[in-house]
Amino acid sequence: MVVNLIKEFPEINIKKQEPLSKYTFTHTGGEADWLAFPENVEQVQQLVKFVKKNDIPLTVIGNASNLIVRDGGIAGLVLIVTGMNQIKVEGNNVIAQAGATYIKTTQVARDHSLTGLEFAAGIPGSIGGAVFMNAGAYGGETKFAVKSATIMLPTGEIKELSNEELDFGYRHSSVQDNHGIVLEATFELKPGDKEKITAQMDELNARRAAKQPLELPSCGSVFKRPTGYFAGKLIHDAGLQGYTSGGAQVSKKHAGFIVNIDNGTATDYLNVIHHVQAVVKDKFGVSLETEVRIIGRN
């Protein structure tokens, strides 16, 4: 069955054969067969039910910050939910839709003198992605602040999952296991001093800017932290900073990052990743596992 999603859903912004390099933080990635930008839960549900009924593959890429899309692109329908970005405050709870940025959510918490999200002040991803992978930084993790999340299952069913049901682990949540789509998250915070919250956020952002290559396209932290080690230090000690394949390079500023220095491709990124893994394994006997999500056709 040949479908035309643009005709099927004229009220939703949908693009055909759209280059995903226009949306990823690495500025790489092939075309999506179909790329949709739903603006509310009802539109997401319509699309999810339609692709399930018609056996069309479905991929959600959130804010595309900690992501590499292979140069072959992605089959079927890709959803970007950045249009679902409302944030509201109810008492000590901050409720953010999946497409809201983590940075904006931390700013709303700060403006309402609520503490508990300072660690995420510079995390560039979306709330959906943060819940999906239990994003964290500077000793904090999403799991410490999330009270519950509303998700949509592949059937289109909507469920609210408690913190326990989200089963958070290191860069993991149960949303990965049930192939759900995060729609909204509720953060349970505590009253705090706005000046102290602001000062802590400013300090962490200054540390991030000093150490990380924020001036260049990247996919954020590439590798998970191996038990007993730091990935960046292993890569540095292996003499790999500055290693380049095509237009992708191990950052000279922070060895845990790979940056796009000259129109790099996803294949360039993957070549660098595989080389780094091989050298670190050979020199130190440590297997580096990717934290960045790698998806799409070869």
JSON list of C-alpha atoms in Angstrom, two decimals, residues 62-297:
[
{"chain": "A", "resi": 62, "resn": "GLY", "atom": "CA", "xyz": [13.05, 14.47, 20.15]},
{"chain": "A", "resi": 63, "resn": "ASN", "atom": "CA", "xyz": [15.42, 17.42, 20.04]},
{"chain": "A", "resi": 64, "resn": "ALA", "atom": "CA", "xyz": [18.05, 15.33, 18.17]},
{"chain": "A", "resi": 65, "resn": "SER", "atom": "CA", "xyz": [20.85, 16.44, 20.48]},
{"chain": "A", "resi": 66, "resn": "ASN", "atom": "CA", "xyz": [22.38, 13.15, 21.70]},
{"chain": "A", "resi": 67, "resn": "LEU", "atom": "CA", "xyz": [21.76, 11.40, 18.40]},
{"chain": "A", "resi": 68, "resn": "ILE", "atom": "CA", "xyz": [23.52, 10.21, 15.25]},
{"chain": "A", "resi": 69, "resn": "VAL", "atom": "CA", "xyz": [21.32, 9.47, 12.24]},
{"chain": "A", "resi": 70, "resn": "ARG", "atom": "CA", "xyz": [23.15, 7.33, 9.71]},
{"chain": "A", "resi": 71, "resn": "ASP", "atom": "CA", "xyz": [23.64, 8.70, 6.19]},
{"chain": "A", "resi": 72, "resn": "GLY", "atom": "CA", "xyz": [21.08, 6.25, 4.80]},
{"chain": "A", "resi": 73, "resn": "GLY", "atom": "CA", "xyz": [18.34, 8.13, 6.62]},
{"chain": "A", "resi": 74, "resn": "ILE", "atom": "CA", "xyz": [15.33, 6.64, 8.36]},
{"chain": "A", "resi": 75, "resn": "ALA", "atom": "CA", "xyz": [12.59, 4.50, 6.86]},
{"chain": "A", "resi": 76, "resn": "GLY", "atom": "CA", "xyz": [8.95, 5.27, 7.50]},
{"chain": "A", "resi": 77, "resn": "LEU", "atom": "CA", "xyz": [7.75, 8.14, 9.67]},
{"chain": "A", "resi": 78, "resn": "VAL", "atom": "CA", "xyz": [9.94, 10.26, 11.94]},
{"chain": "A", "resi": 79, "resn": "LEU", "atom": "CA", "xyz": [8.36, 12.44, 14.64]},
{"chain": "A", "resi": 80, "resn": "ILE", "atom": "CA", "xyz": [9.86, 15.62, 16.03]},
{"chain": "A", "resi": 81, "resn": "VAL", "atom": "CA", "xyz": [7.72, 16.84, 18.92]},
{"chain": "A", "resi": 82, "resn": "THR", "atom": "CA", "xyz": [9.41, 20.18, 19.60]},
{"chain": "A", "resi": 83, "resn": "GLY", "atom": "CA", "xyz": [6.08, 21.90, 18.85]},
{"chain": "A", "resi": 84, "resn": "MET", "atom": "CA", "xyz": [4.72, 20.33, 22.07]},
{"chain": "A", "resi": 85, "resn": "ASN", "atom": "CA", "xyz": [6.70, 22.57, 24.40]},
{"chain": "A", "resi": 86, "resn": "GLN", "atom": "CA", "xyz": [4.39, 23.98, 27.05]},
{"chain": "A", "resi": 87, "resn": "ILE", "atom": "CA", "xyz": [5.66, 24.26, 30.62]},
{"chain": "A", "resi": 88, "resn": "LYS", "atom": "CA", "xyz": [3.48, 24.99, 33.64]},
{"chain": "A", "resi": 89, "resn": "VAL", "atom": "CA", "xyz": [3.96, 25.17, 37.39]},
{"chain": "A", "resi": 90, "resn": "GLU", "atom": "CA", "xyz": [1.55, 23.74, 39.93]},
{"chain": "A", "resi": 91, "resn": "GLY", "atom": "CA", "xyz": [2.77, 24.23, 43.48]},
{"chain": "A", "resi": 92, "resn": "ASN", "atom": "CA", "xyz": [6.18, 22.58, 43.71]},
{"chain": "A", "resi": 93, "resn": "ASN", "atom": "CA", "xyz": [5.64, 20.65, 40.48]},
{"chain": "A", "resi": 94, "resn": "VAL", "atom": "CA", "xyz": [6.94, 21.72, 37.08]},
{"chain": "A", "resi": 95, "resn": "ILE", "atom": "CA", "xyz": [5.02, 19.98, 34.30]},
{"chain": "A", "resi": 96, "resn": "ALA", "atom": "CA", "xyz": [6.72, 20.06, 30.91]},
{"chain": "A", "resi": 97, "resn": "GLN", "atom": "CA", "xyz": [5.65, 18.64, 27.56]},
{"chain": "A", "resi": 98, "resn": "ALA", "atom": "CA", "xyz": [8.07, 16.34, 25.77]},
{"chain": "A", "resi": 99, "resn": "GLY", "atom": "CA", "xyz": [9.21, 18.93, 23.23]},
{"chain": "A", "resi": 100, "resn": "ALA", "atom": "CA", "xyz": [10.16, 21.54, 25.80]},
{"chain": "A", "resi": 101, "resn": "THR", "atom": "CA", "xyz": [13.90, 21.93, 26.21]},
{"chain": "A", "resi": 102, "resn": "TYR", "atom": "CA", "xyz": [15.51, 20.86, 29.45]},
{"chain": "A", "resi": 103, "resn": "ILE", "atom": "CA", "xyz": [17.26, 24.24, 29.61]},
{"chain": "A", "resi": 104, "resn": "LYS", "atom": "CA", "xyz": [13.98, 26.18, 29.40]},
{"chain": "A", "resi": 105, "resn": "THR", "atom": "CA", "xyz": [12.41, 23.88, 32.00]},
{"chain": "A", "resi": 106, "resn": "THR", "atom": "CA", "xyz": [15.25, 24.57, 34.45]},
{"chain": "A", "resi": 107, "resn": "GLN", "atom": "CA", "xyz": [14.78, 28.30, 33.86]},
{"chain": "A", "resi": 108, "resn": "VAL", "atom": "CA", "xyz": [11.05, 28.08, 34.65]},
{"chain": "A", "resi": 109, "resn": "ALA", "atom": "CA", "xyz": [11.89, 26.20, 37.85]},
{"chain": "A", "resi": 110, "resn": "ARG", "atom": "CA", "xyz": [14.43, 28.87, 38.78]},
{"chain": "A", "resi": 111, "resn": "ASP", "atom": "CA", "xyz": [12.00, 31.70, 38.09]},
{"chain": "A", "resi": 112, "resn": "HIS", "atom": "CA", "xyz": [9.55, 30.07, 40.51]},
{"chain": "A", "resi": 113, "resn": "SER", "atom": "CA", "xyz": [12.27, 29.57, 43.14]},
{"chain": "A", "resi": 114, "resn": "LEU", "atom": "CA", "xyz": [12.11, 25.79, 42.85]},
{"chain": "A", "resi": 115, "resn": "THR", "atom": "CA", "xyz": [15.27, 23.76, 43.39]},
{"chain": "A", "resi": 116, "resn": "GLY", "atom": "CA", "xyz": [16.20, 20.31, 42.13]},
{"chain": "A", "resi": 117, "resn": "LEU", "atom": "CA", "xyz": [16.91, 20.85, 38.44]},
{"chain": "A", "resi": 118, "resn": "GLU", "atom": "CA", "xyz": [20.05, 22.96, 38.61]},
{"chain": "A", "resi": 119, "resn": "PHE", "atom": "CA", "xyz": [22.21, 20.08, 37.31]},
{"chain": "A", "resi": 120, "resn": "ALA", "atom": "CA", "xyz": [20.32, 20.18, 34.00]},
{"chain": "A", "resi": 121, "resn": "ALA", "atom": "CA", "xyz": [20.76, 23.91, 33.35]},
{"chain": "A", "resi": 122, "resn": "GLY", "atom": "CA", "xyz": [22.96, 23.28, 30.31]},
{"chain": "A", "resi": 123, "resn": "ILE", "atom": "CA", "xyz": [21.64, 19.97, 28.99]},
{"chain": "A", "resi": 124, "resn": "PRO", "atom": "CA", "xyz": [20.56, 20.77, 25.41]},
{"chain": "A", "resi": 125, "resn": "GLY", "atom": "CA", "xyz": [18.03, 17.99, 24.88]},
{"chain": "A", "resi": 126, "resn": "SER", "atom": "CA", "xyz": [14.26, 17.85, 25.19]},
{"chain": "A", "resi": 127, "resn": "ILE", "atom": "CA", "xyz": [12.24, 16.67, 28.17]},
{"chain": "A", "resi": 128, "resn": "GLY", "atom": "CA", "xyz": [11.14, 13.62, 26.20]},
{"chain": "A", "resi": 129, "resn": "GLY", "atom": "CA", "xyz": [14.73, 12.67, 25.48]},
{"chain": "A", "resi": 130, "resn": "ALA", "atom": "CA", "xyz": [15.78, 13.39, 29.07]},
{"chain": "A", "resi": 131, "resn": "VAL", "atom": "CA", "xyz": [13.20, 10.97, 30.44]},
{"chain": "A", "resi": 132, "resn": "PHE", "atom": "CA", "xyz": [13.84, 8.41, 27.71]},
{"chain": "A", "resi": 133, "resn": "MET", "atom": "CA", "xyz": [17.56, 8.17, 28.54]},
{"chain": "A", "resi": 134, "resn": "ASN", "atom": "CA", "xyz": [17.64, 9.45, 32.14]},
{"chain": "A", "resi": 135, "resn": "ALA", "atom": "CA", "xyz": [19.83, 12.37, 31.11]},
{"chain": "A", "resi": 136, "resn": "GLY", "atom": "CA", "xyz": [22.23, 13.67, 33.71]},
{"chain": "A", "resi": 137, "resn": "ALA", "atom": "CA", "xyz": [25.17, 15.94, 34.42]},
{"chain": "A", "resi": 138, "resn": "TYR", "atom": "CA", "xyz": [27.33, 17.11, 37.31]},
{"chain": "A", "resi": 139, "resn": "GLY", "atom": "CA", "xyz": [26.15, 14.42, 39.69]},
{"chain": "A", "resi": 140, "resn": "GLY", "atom": "CA", "xyz": [22.45, 14.90, 38.96]},
{"chain": "A", "resi": 141, "resn": "GLU", "atom": "CA", "xyz": [20.11, 12.66, 37.01]},
{"chain": "A", "resi": 142, "resn": "THR", "atom": "CA", "xyz": [16.59, 13.06, 35.69]},
{"chain": "A", "resi": 143, "resn": "LYS", "atom": "CA", "xyz": [15.39, 10.20, 37.89]},
{"chain": "A", "resi": 144, "resn": "PHE", "atom": "CA", "xyz": [16.04, 12.25, 41.03]},
{"chain": "A", "resi": 145, "resn": "ALA", "atom": "CA", "xyz": [13.51, 14.91, 40.02]},
{"chain": "A", "resi": 146, "resn": "VAL", "atom": "CA", "xyz": [10.82, 13.15, 37.96]},
{"chain": "A", "resi": 147, "resn": "LYS", "atom": "CA", "xyz": [7.62, 12.29, 39.81]},
{"chain": "A", "resi": 148, "resn": "SER", "atom": "CA", "xyz": [5.86, 10.76, 36.82]},
{"chain": "A", "resi": 149, "resn": "ALA", "atom": "CA", "xyz": [5.70, 10.79, 33.04]},
{"chain": "A", "resi": 150, "resn": "THR", "atom": "CA", "xyz": [2.87, 10.42, 30.55]},
{"chain": "A", "resi": 151, "resn": "ILE", "atom": "CA", "xyz": [3.77, 8.18, 27.65]},
{"chain": "A", "resi": 152, "resn": "MET", "atom": "CA", "xyz": [2.08, 6.78, 24.56]},
{"chain": "A", "resi": 153, "resn": "LEU", "atom": "CA", "xyz": [2.54, 3.11, 23.75]},
{"chain": "A", "resi": 154, "resn": "PRO", "atom": "CA", "xyz": [2.94, 1.86, 20.15]},
{"chain": "A", "resi": 155, "resn": "THR", "atom": "CA", "xyz": [-0.78, 0.99, 20.19]},
{"chain": "A", "resi": 156, "resn": "GLY", "atom": "CA", "xyz": [-1.72, 4.61, 20.81]},
{"chain": "A", "resi": 157, "resn": "GLU", "atom": "CA", "xyz": [-2.68, 3.89, 24.43]},
{"chain": "A", "resi": 158, "resn": "ILE", "atom": "CA", "xyz": [-1.73, 6.65, 26.86]},
{"chain": "A", "resi": 159, "resn": "LYS", "atom": "CA", "xyz": [-0.35, 5.73, 30.29]},
{"chain": "A", "resi": 160, "resn": "GLU", "atom": "CA", "xyz": [1.03, 7.62, 33.25]},
{"chain": "A", "resi": 161, "resn": "LEU", "atom": "CA", "xyz": [4.11, 5.98, 34.74]},
{"chain": "A", "resi": 162, "resn": "SER", "atom": "CA", "xyz": [5.39, 6.69, 38.24]},
{"chain": "A", "resi": 163, "resn": "ASN", "atom": "CA", "xyz": [9.07, 7.19, 38.97]},
{"chain": "A", "resi": 164, "resn": "GLU", "atom": "CA", "xyz": [9.29, 3.55, 40.02]},
{"chain": "A", "resi": 165, "resn": "GLU", "atom": "CA", "xyz": [7.54, 2.34, 36.86]},
{"chain": "A", "resi": 166, "resn": "LEU", "atom": "CA", "xyz": [9.97, 4.35, 34.75]},
{"chain": "A", "resi": 167, "resn": "ASP", "atom": "CA", "xyz": [12.67, 2.05, 36.14]},
{"chain": "A", "resi": 168, "resn": "PHE", "atom": "CA", "xyz": [15.47, 4.56, 35.65]},
{"chain": "A", "resi": 169, "resn": "GLY", "atom": "CA", "xyz": [19.03, 3.32, 35.30]},
{"chain": "A", "resi": 170, "resn": "TYR", "atom": "CA", "xyz": [22.24, 4.72, 33.88]},
{"chain": "A", "resi": 171, "resn": "ARG", "atom": "CA", "xyz": [21.10, 6.37, 30.62]},
{"chain": "A", "resi": 172, "resn": "HIS", "atom": "CA", "xyz": [18.06, 4.09, 30.66]},
{"chain": "A", "resi": 173, "resn": "SER", "atom": "CA", "xyz": [14.34, 4.11, 31.39]},
{"chain": "A", "resi": 174, "resn": "SER", "atom": "CA", "xyz": [11.50, 1.66, 30.84]},
{"chain": "A", "resi": 175, "resn": "VAL", "atom": "CA", "xyz": [10.32, 3.86, 27.96]},
{"chain": "A", "resi": 176, "resn": "GLN", "atom": "CA", "xyz": [13.14, 2.33, 25.92]},
{"chain": "A", "resi": 177, "resn": "ASP", "atom": "CA", "xyz": [11.87, -1.15, 26.71]},
{"chain": "A", "resi": 178, "resn": "ASN", "atom": "CA", "xyz": [8.19, -0.57, 25.94]},
{"chain": "A", "resi": 179, "resn": "HIS", "atom": "CA", "xyz": [8.98, 1.54, 22.83]},
{"chain": "A", "resi": 180, "resn": "GLY", "atom": "CA", "xyz": [6.84, 4.35, 24.17]},
{"chain": "A", "resi": 181, "resn": "ILE", "atom": "CA", "xyz": [6.76, 8.02, 23.30]},
{"chain": "A", "resi": 182, "resn": "VAL", "atom": "CA", "xyz": [7.16, 10.48, 26.17]},
{"chain": "A", "resi": 183, "resn": "LEU", "atom": "CA", "xyz": [4.39, 13.10, 26.05]},
{"chain": "A", "resi": 184, "resn": "GLU", "atom": "CA", "xyz": [4.90, 14.96, 29.31]},
{"chain": "A", "resi": 185, "resn": "ALA", "atom": "CA", "xyz": [6.87, 14.79, 32.56]},
{"chain": "A", "resi": 186, "resn": "THR", "atom": "CA", "xyz": [6.13, 16.09, 36.04]},
{"chain": "A", "resi": 187, "resn": "PHE", "atom": "CA", "xyz": [9.11, 17.19, 38.13]},
{"chain": "A", "resi": 188, "resn": "GLU", "atom": "CA", "xyz": [8.61, 17.27, 41.89]},
{"chain": "A", "resi": 189, "resn": "LEU", "atom": "CA", "xyz": [10.87, 20.01, 43.22]},
{"chain": "A", "resi": 190, "resn": "LYS", "atom": "CA", "xyz": [11.39, 21.89, 46.48]},
{"chain": "A", "resi": 191, "resn": "PRO", "atom": "CA", "xyz": [11.11, 25.57, 47.40]},
{"chain": "A", "resi": 192, "resn": "GLY", "atom": "CA", "xyz": [14.51, 27.23, 47.28]},
{"chain": "A", "resi": 193, "resn": "ASP", "atom": "CA", "xyz": [16.31, 30.55, 47.19]},
{"chain": "A", "resi": 194, "resn": "LYS", "atom": "CA", "xyz": [16.20, 32.01, 43.69]},
{"chain": "A", "resi": 195, "resn": "GLU", "atom": "CA", "xyz": [19.59, 33.71, 44.01]},
{"chain": "A", "resi": 196, "resn": "LYS", "atom": "CA", "xyz": [21.28, 30.50, 45.15]},
{"chain": "A", "resi": 197, "resn": "ILE", "atom": "CA", "xyz": [19.57, 28.50, 42.37]},
{"chain": "A", "resi": 198, "resn": "THR", "atom": "CA", "xyz": [20.67, 31.07, 39.79]},
{"chain": "A", "resi": 199, "resn": "ALA", "atom": "CA", "xyz": [24.24, 31.09, 41.11]},
{"chain": "A", "resi": 200, "resn": "GLN", "atom": "CA", "xyz": [24.50, 27.30, 40.91]},
{"chain": "A", "resi": 201, "resn": "MET", "atom": "CA", "xyz": [23.10, 27.22, 37.38]},
{"chain": "A", "resi": 202, "resn": "ASP", "atom": "CA", "xyz": [25.49, 29.97, 36.30]},
{"chain": "A", "resi": 203, "resn": "GLU", "atom": "CA", "xyz": [28.44, 28.11, 37.83]},
{"chain": "A", "resi": 204, "resn": "LEU", "atom": "CA", "xyz": [27.59, 24.84, 36.09]},
{"chain": "A", "resi": 205, "resn": "ASN", "atom": "CA", "xyz": [27.04, 26.59, 32.75]},
{"chain": "A", "resi": 206, "resn": "ALA", "atom": "CA", "xyz": [30.40, 28.34, 33.10]},
{"chain": "A", "resi": 207, "resn": "ARG", "atom": "CA", "xyz": [32.10, 25.00, 33.81]},
{"chain": "A", "resi": 208, "resn": "ARG", "atom": "CA", "xyz": [30.37, 23.48, 30.80]},
{"chain": "A", "resi": 209, "resn": "ALA", "atom": "CA", "xyz": [31.42, 26.34, 28.51]},
{"chain": "A", "resi": 210, "resn": "ALA", "atom": "CA", "xyz": [35.03, 26.16, 29.74]},
{"chain": "A", "resi": 211, "resn": "LYS", "atom": "CA", "xyz": [35.41, 22.42, 29.24]},
{"chain": "A", "resi": 212, "resn": "GLN", "atom": "CA", "xyz": [33.08, 21.44, 26.39]},
{"chain": "A", "resi": 213, "resn": "PRO", "atom": "CA", "xyz": [33.27, 22.34, 22.68]},
{"chain": "A", "resi": 214, "resn": "LEU", "atom": "CA", "xyz": [29.94, 24.17, 22.59]},
{"chain": "A", "resi": 215, "resn": "GLU", "atom": "CA", "xyz": [31.09, 26.30, 19.67]},
{"chain": "A", "resi": 216, "resn": "LEU", "atom": "CA", "xyz": [31.02, 23.34, 17.24]},
{"chain": "A", "resi": 217, "resn": "PRO", "atom": "CA", "xyz": [28.28, 20.90, 16.17]},
{"chain": "A", "resi": 218, "resn": "SER", "atom": "CA", "xyz": [28.41, 17.72, 18.25]},
{"chain": "A", "resi": 219, "resn": "CYS", "atom": "CA", "xyz": [26.18, 14.98, 19.63]},
{"chain": "A", "resi": 220, "resn": "GLY", "atom": "CA", "xyz": [27.15, 15.71, 23.21]},
{"chain": "A", "resi": 221, "resn": "SER", "atom": "CA", "xyz": [28.83, 13.07, 25.36]},
{"chain": "A", "resi": 222, "resn": "VAL", "atom": "CA", "xyz": [29.54, 10.13, 23.04]},
{"chain": "A", "resi": 223, "resn": "PHE", "atom": "CA", "xyz": [30.40, 7.31, 25.43]},
{"chain": "A", "resi": 224, "resn": "LYS", "atom": "CA", "xyz": [28.96, 5.99, 28.66]},
{"chain": "A", "resi": 225, "resn": "ARG", "atom": "CA", "xyz": [31.17, 6.13, 31.73]},
{"chain": "A", "resi": 226, "resn": "PRO", "atom": "CA", "xyz": [32.94, 2.75, 32.07]},
{"chain": "A", "resi": 227, "resn": "THR", "atom": "CA", "xyz": [32.93, 1.32, 35.58]},
{"chain": "A", "resi": 228, "resn": "GLY", "atom": "CA", "xyz": [35.97, 2.64, 37.40]},
{"chain": "A", "resi": 229, "resn": "TYR", "atom": "CA", "xyz": [37.04, 4.98, 34.59]},
{"chain": "A", "resi": 230, "resn": "PHE", "atom": "CA", "xyz": [36.18, 8.20, 32.77]},
{"chain": "A", "resi": 231, "resn": "ALA", "atom": "CA", "xyz": [35.74, 7.85, 29.02]},
{"chain": "A", "resi": 232, "resn": "GLY", "atom": "CA", "xyz": [37.23, 11.25, 28.26]},
{"chain": "A", "resi": 233, "resn": "LYS", "atom": "CA", "xyz": [40.40, 10.54, 30.24]},
{"chain": "A", "resi": 234, "resn": "LEU", "atom": "CA", "xyz": [40.86, 7.16, 28.55]},
{"chain": "A", "resi": 235, "resn": "ILE", "atom": "CA", "xyz": [40.54, 8.77, 25.13]},
{"chain": "A", "resi": 236, "resn": "HIS", "atom": "CA", "xyz": [42.91, 11.57, 26.13]},
{"chain": "A", "resi": 237, "resn": "ASP", "atom": "CA", "xyz": [45.46, 9.13, 27.57]},
{"chain": "A", "resi": 238, "resn": "ALA", "atom": "CA", "xyz": [45.26, 7.09, 24.36]},
{"chain": "A", "resi": 239, "resn": "GLY", "atom": "CA", "xyz": [46.46, 10.16, 22.46]},
{"chain": "A", "resi": 240, "resn": "LEU", "atom": "CA", "xyz": [43.29, 10.39, 20.41]},
{"chain": "A", "resi": 241, "resn": "GLN", "atom": "CA", "xyz": [42.38, 14.04, 20.87]},
{"chain": "A", "resi": 242, "resn": "GLY", "atom": "CA", "xyz": [42.39, 15.63, 17.45]},
{"chain": "A", "resi": 243, "resn": "TYR", "atom": "CA", "xyz": [41.95, 12.29, 15.65]},
{"chain": "A", "resi": 244, "resn": "THR", "atom": "CA", "xyz": [39.98, 13.06, 12.50]},
{"chain": "A", "resi": 245, "resn": "SER", "atom": "CA", "xyz": [38.05, 11.08, 9.91]},
{"chain": "A", "resi": 246, "resn": "GLY", "atom": "CA", "xyz": [36.56, 13.14, 7.11]},
{"chain": "A", "resi": 247, "resn": "GLY", "atom": "CA", "xyz": [34.93, 16.11, 8.80]},
{"chain": "A", "resi": 248, "resn": "ALA", "atom": "CA", "xyz": [34.50, 14.55, 12.26]},
{"chain": "A", "resi": 249, "resn": "GLN", "atom": "CA", "xyz": [37.12, 14.97, 14.97]},
{"chain": "A", "resi": 250, "resn": "VAL", "atom": "CA", "xyz": [37.72, 13.95, 18.58]},
{"chain": "A", "resi": 251, "resn": "SER", "atom": "CA", "xyz": [37.46, 17.35, 20.24]},
{"chain": "A", "resi": 252, "resn": "LYS", "atom": "CA", "xyz": [40.74, 18.97, 21.22]},
{"chain": "A", "resi": 253, "resn": "LYS", "atom": "CA", "xyz": [38.87, 20.69, 24.05]},
{"chain": "A", "resi": 254, "resn": "HIS", "atom": "CA", "xyz": [37.19, 17.63, 25.60]},
{"chain": "A", "resi": 255, "resn": "ALA", "atom": "CA", "xyz": [38.10, 14.10, 24.54]},
{"chain": "A", "resi": 256, "resn": "GLY", "atom": "CA", "xyz": [34.62, 12.78, 25.34]},
{"chain": "A", "resi": 257, "resn": "PHE", "atom": "CA", "xyz": [33.12, 14.76, 22.46]},
{"chain": "A", "resi": 258, "resn": "ILE", "atom": "CA", "xyz": [33.25, 14.34, 18.69]},
{"chain": "A", "resi": 259, "resn": "VAL", "atom": "CA", "xyz": [32.76, 17.54, 16.72]},
{"chain": "A", "resi": 260, "resn": "ASN", "atom": "CA", "xyz": [31.87, 18.36, 13.15]},
{"chain": "A", "resi": 261, "resn": "ILE", "atom": "CA", "xyz": [34.74, 20.51, 11.91]},
{"chain": "A", "resi": 262, "resn": "ASP", "atom": "CA", "xyz": [34.23, 20.43, 8.14]},
{"chain": "A", "resi": 263, "resn": "ASN", "atom": "CA", "xyz": [30.93, 19.19, 6.70]},
{"chain": "A", "resi": 264, "resn": "GLY", "atom": "CA", "xyz": [31.31, 15.83, 8.38]},
{"chain": "A", "resi": 265, "resn": "THR", "atom": "CA", "xyz": [28.91, 12.99, 7.70]},
{"chain": "A", "resi": 266, "resn": "ALA", "atom": "CA", "xyz": [27.36, 10.45, 10.03]},
{"chain": "A", "resi": 267, "resn": "THR", "atom": "CA", "xyz": [29.76, 7.90, 8.53]},
{"chain": "A", "resi": 268, "resn": "ASP", "atom": "CA", "xyz": [32.66, 10.13, 9.56]},
{"chain": "A", "resi": 269, "resn": "TYR", "atom": "CA", "xyz": [31.30, 10.19, 13.11]},
{"chain": "A", "resi": 270, "resn": "LEU", "atom": "CA", "xyz": [30.90, 6.43, 13.18]},
{"chain": "A", "resi": 271, "resn": "ASN", "atom": "CA", "xyz": [34.42, 5.92, 11.82]},
{"chain": "A", "resi": 272, "resn": "VAL", "atom": "CA", "xyz": [35.81, 8.07, 14.63]},
{"chain": "A", "resi": 273, "resn": "ILE", "atom": "CA", "xyz": [33.72, 6.21, 17.23]},
{"chain": "A", "resi": 274, "resn": "HIS", "atom": "CA", "xyz": [34.89, 2.80, 16.02]},
{"chain": "A", "resi": 275, "resn": "HIS", "atom": "CA", "xyz": [38.52, 3.89, 15.90]},
{"chain": "A", "resi": 276, "resn": "VAL", "atom": "CA", "xyz": [38.36, 5.31, 19.43]},
{"chain": "A", "resi": 277, "resn": "GLN", "atom": "CA", "xyz": [36.73, 2.12, 20.73]},
{"chain": "A", "resi": 278, "resn": "ALA", "atom": "CA", "xyz": [39.39, -0.07, 19.08]},
{"chain": "A", "resi": 279, "resn": "VAL", "atom": "CA", "xyz": [42.35, 1.97, 20.34]},
{"chain": "A", "resi": 280, "resn": "VAL", "atom": "CA", "xyz": [41.05, 2.30, 23.92]},
{"chain": "A", "resi": 281, "resn": "LYS", "atom": "CA", "xyz": [40.31, -1.44, 24.00]},
{"chain": "A", "resi": 282, "resn": "ASP", "atom": "CA", "xyz": [43.78, -2.25, 22.71]},
{"chain": "A", "resi": 283, "resn": "LYS", "atom": "CA", "xyz": [45.64, 0.12, 25.05]},
{"chain": "A", "resi": 284, "resn": "PHE", "atom": "CA", "xyz": [43.64, -0.25, 28.26]},
{"chain": "A", "resi": 285, "resn": "GLY", "atom": "CA", "xyz": [41.42, -3.31, 27.82]},
{"chain": "A", "resi": 286, "resn": "VAL", "atom": "CA", "xyz": [38.33, -1.17, 28.38]},
{"chain": "A", "resi": 287, "resn": "SER", "atom": "CA", "xyz": [35.27, -1.46, 26.13]},
{"chain": "A", "resi": 288, "resn": "LEU", "atom": "CA", "xyz": [33.66, 1.92, 25.51]},
{"chain": "A", "resi": 289, "resn": "GLU", "atom": "CA", "xyz": [29.90, 1.72, 25.05]},
{"chain": "A", "resi": 290, "resn": "THR", "atom": "CA", "xyz": [28.16, 4.52, 23.18]},
{"chain": "A", "resi": 291, "resn": "GLU", "atom": "CA", "xyz": [25.84, 6.79, 25.10]},
{"chain": "A", "resi": 292, "resn": "VAL", "atom": "CA", "xyz": [24.77, 8.60, 21.94]},
{"chain": "A", "resi": 293, "resn": "ARG", "atom": "CA", "xyz": [21.80, 7.00, 20.22]},
{"chain": "A", "resi": 294, "resn": "ILE", "atom": "CA", "xyz": [22.70, 5.73, 16.72]},
{"chain": "A", "resi": 295, "resn": "ILE", "atom": "CA", "xyz": [19.79, 5.03, 14.38]},
{"chain": "A", "resi": 296, "resn": "GLY", "atom": "CA", "xyz": [18.87, 4.79, 10.71]},
{"chain": "A", "resi": 297, "resn": "ARG", "atom": "CA", "xyz": [19.84, 2.94, 7.57]}
]
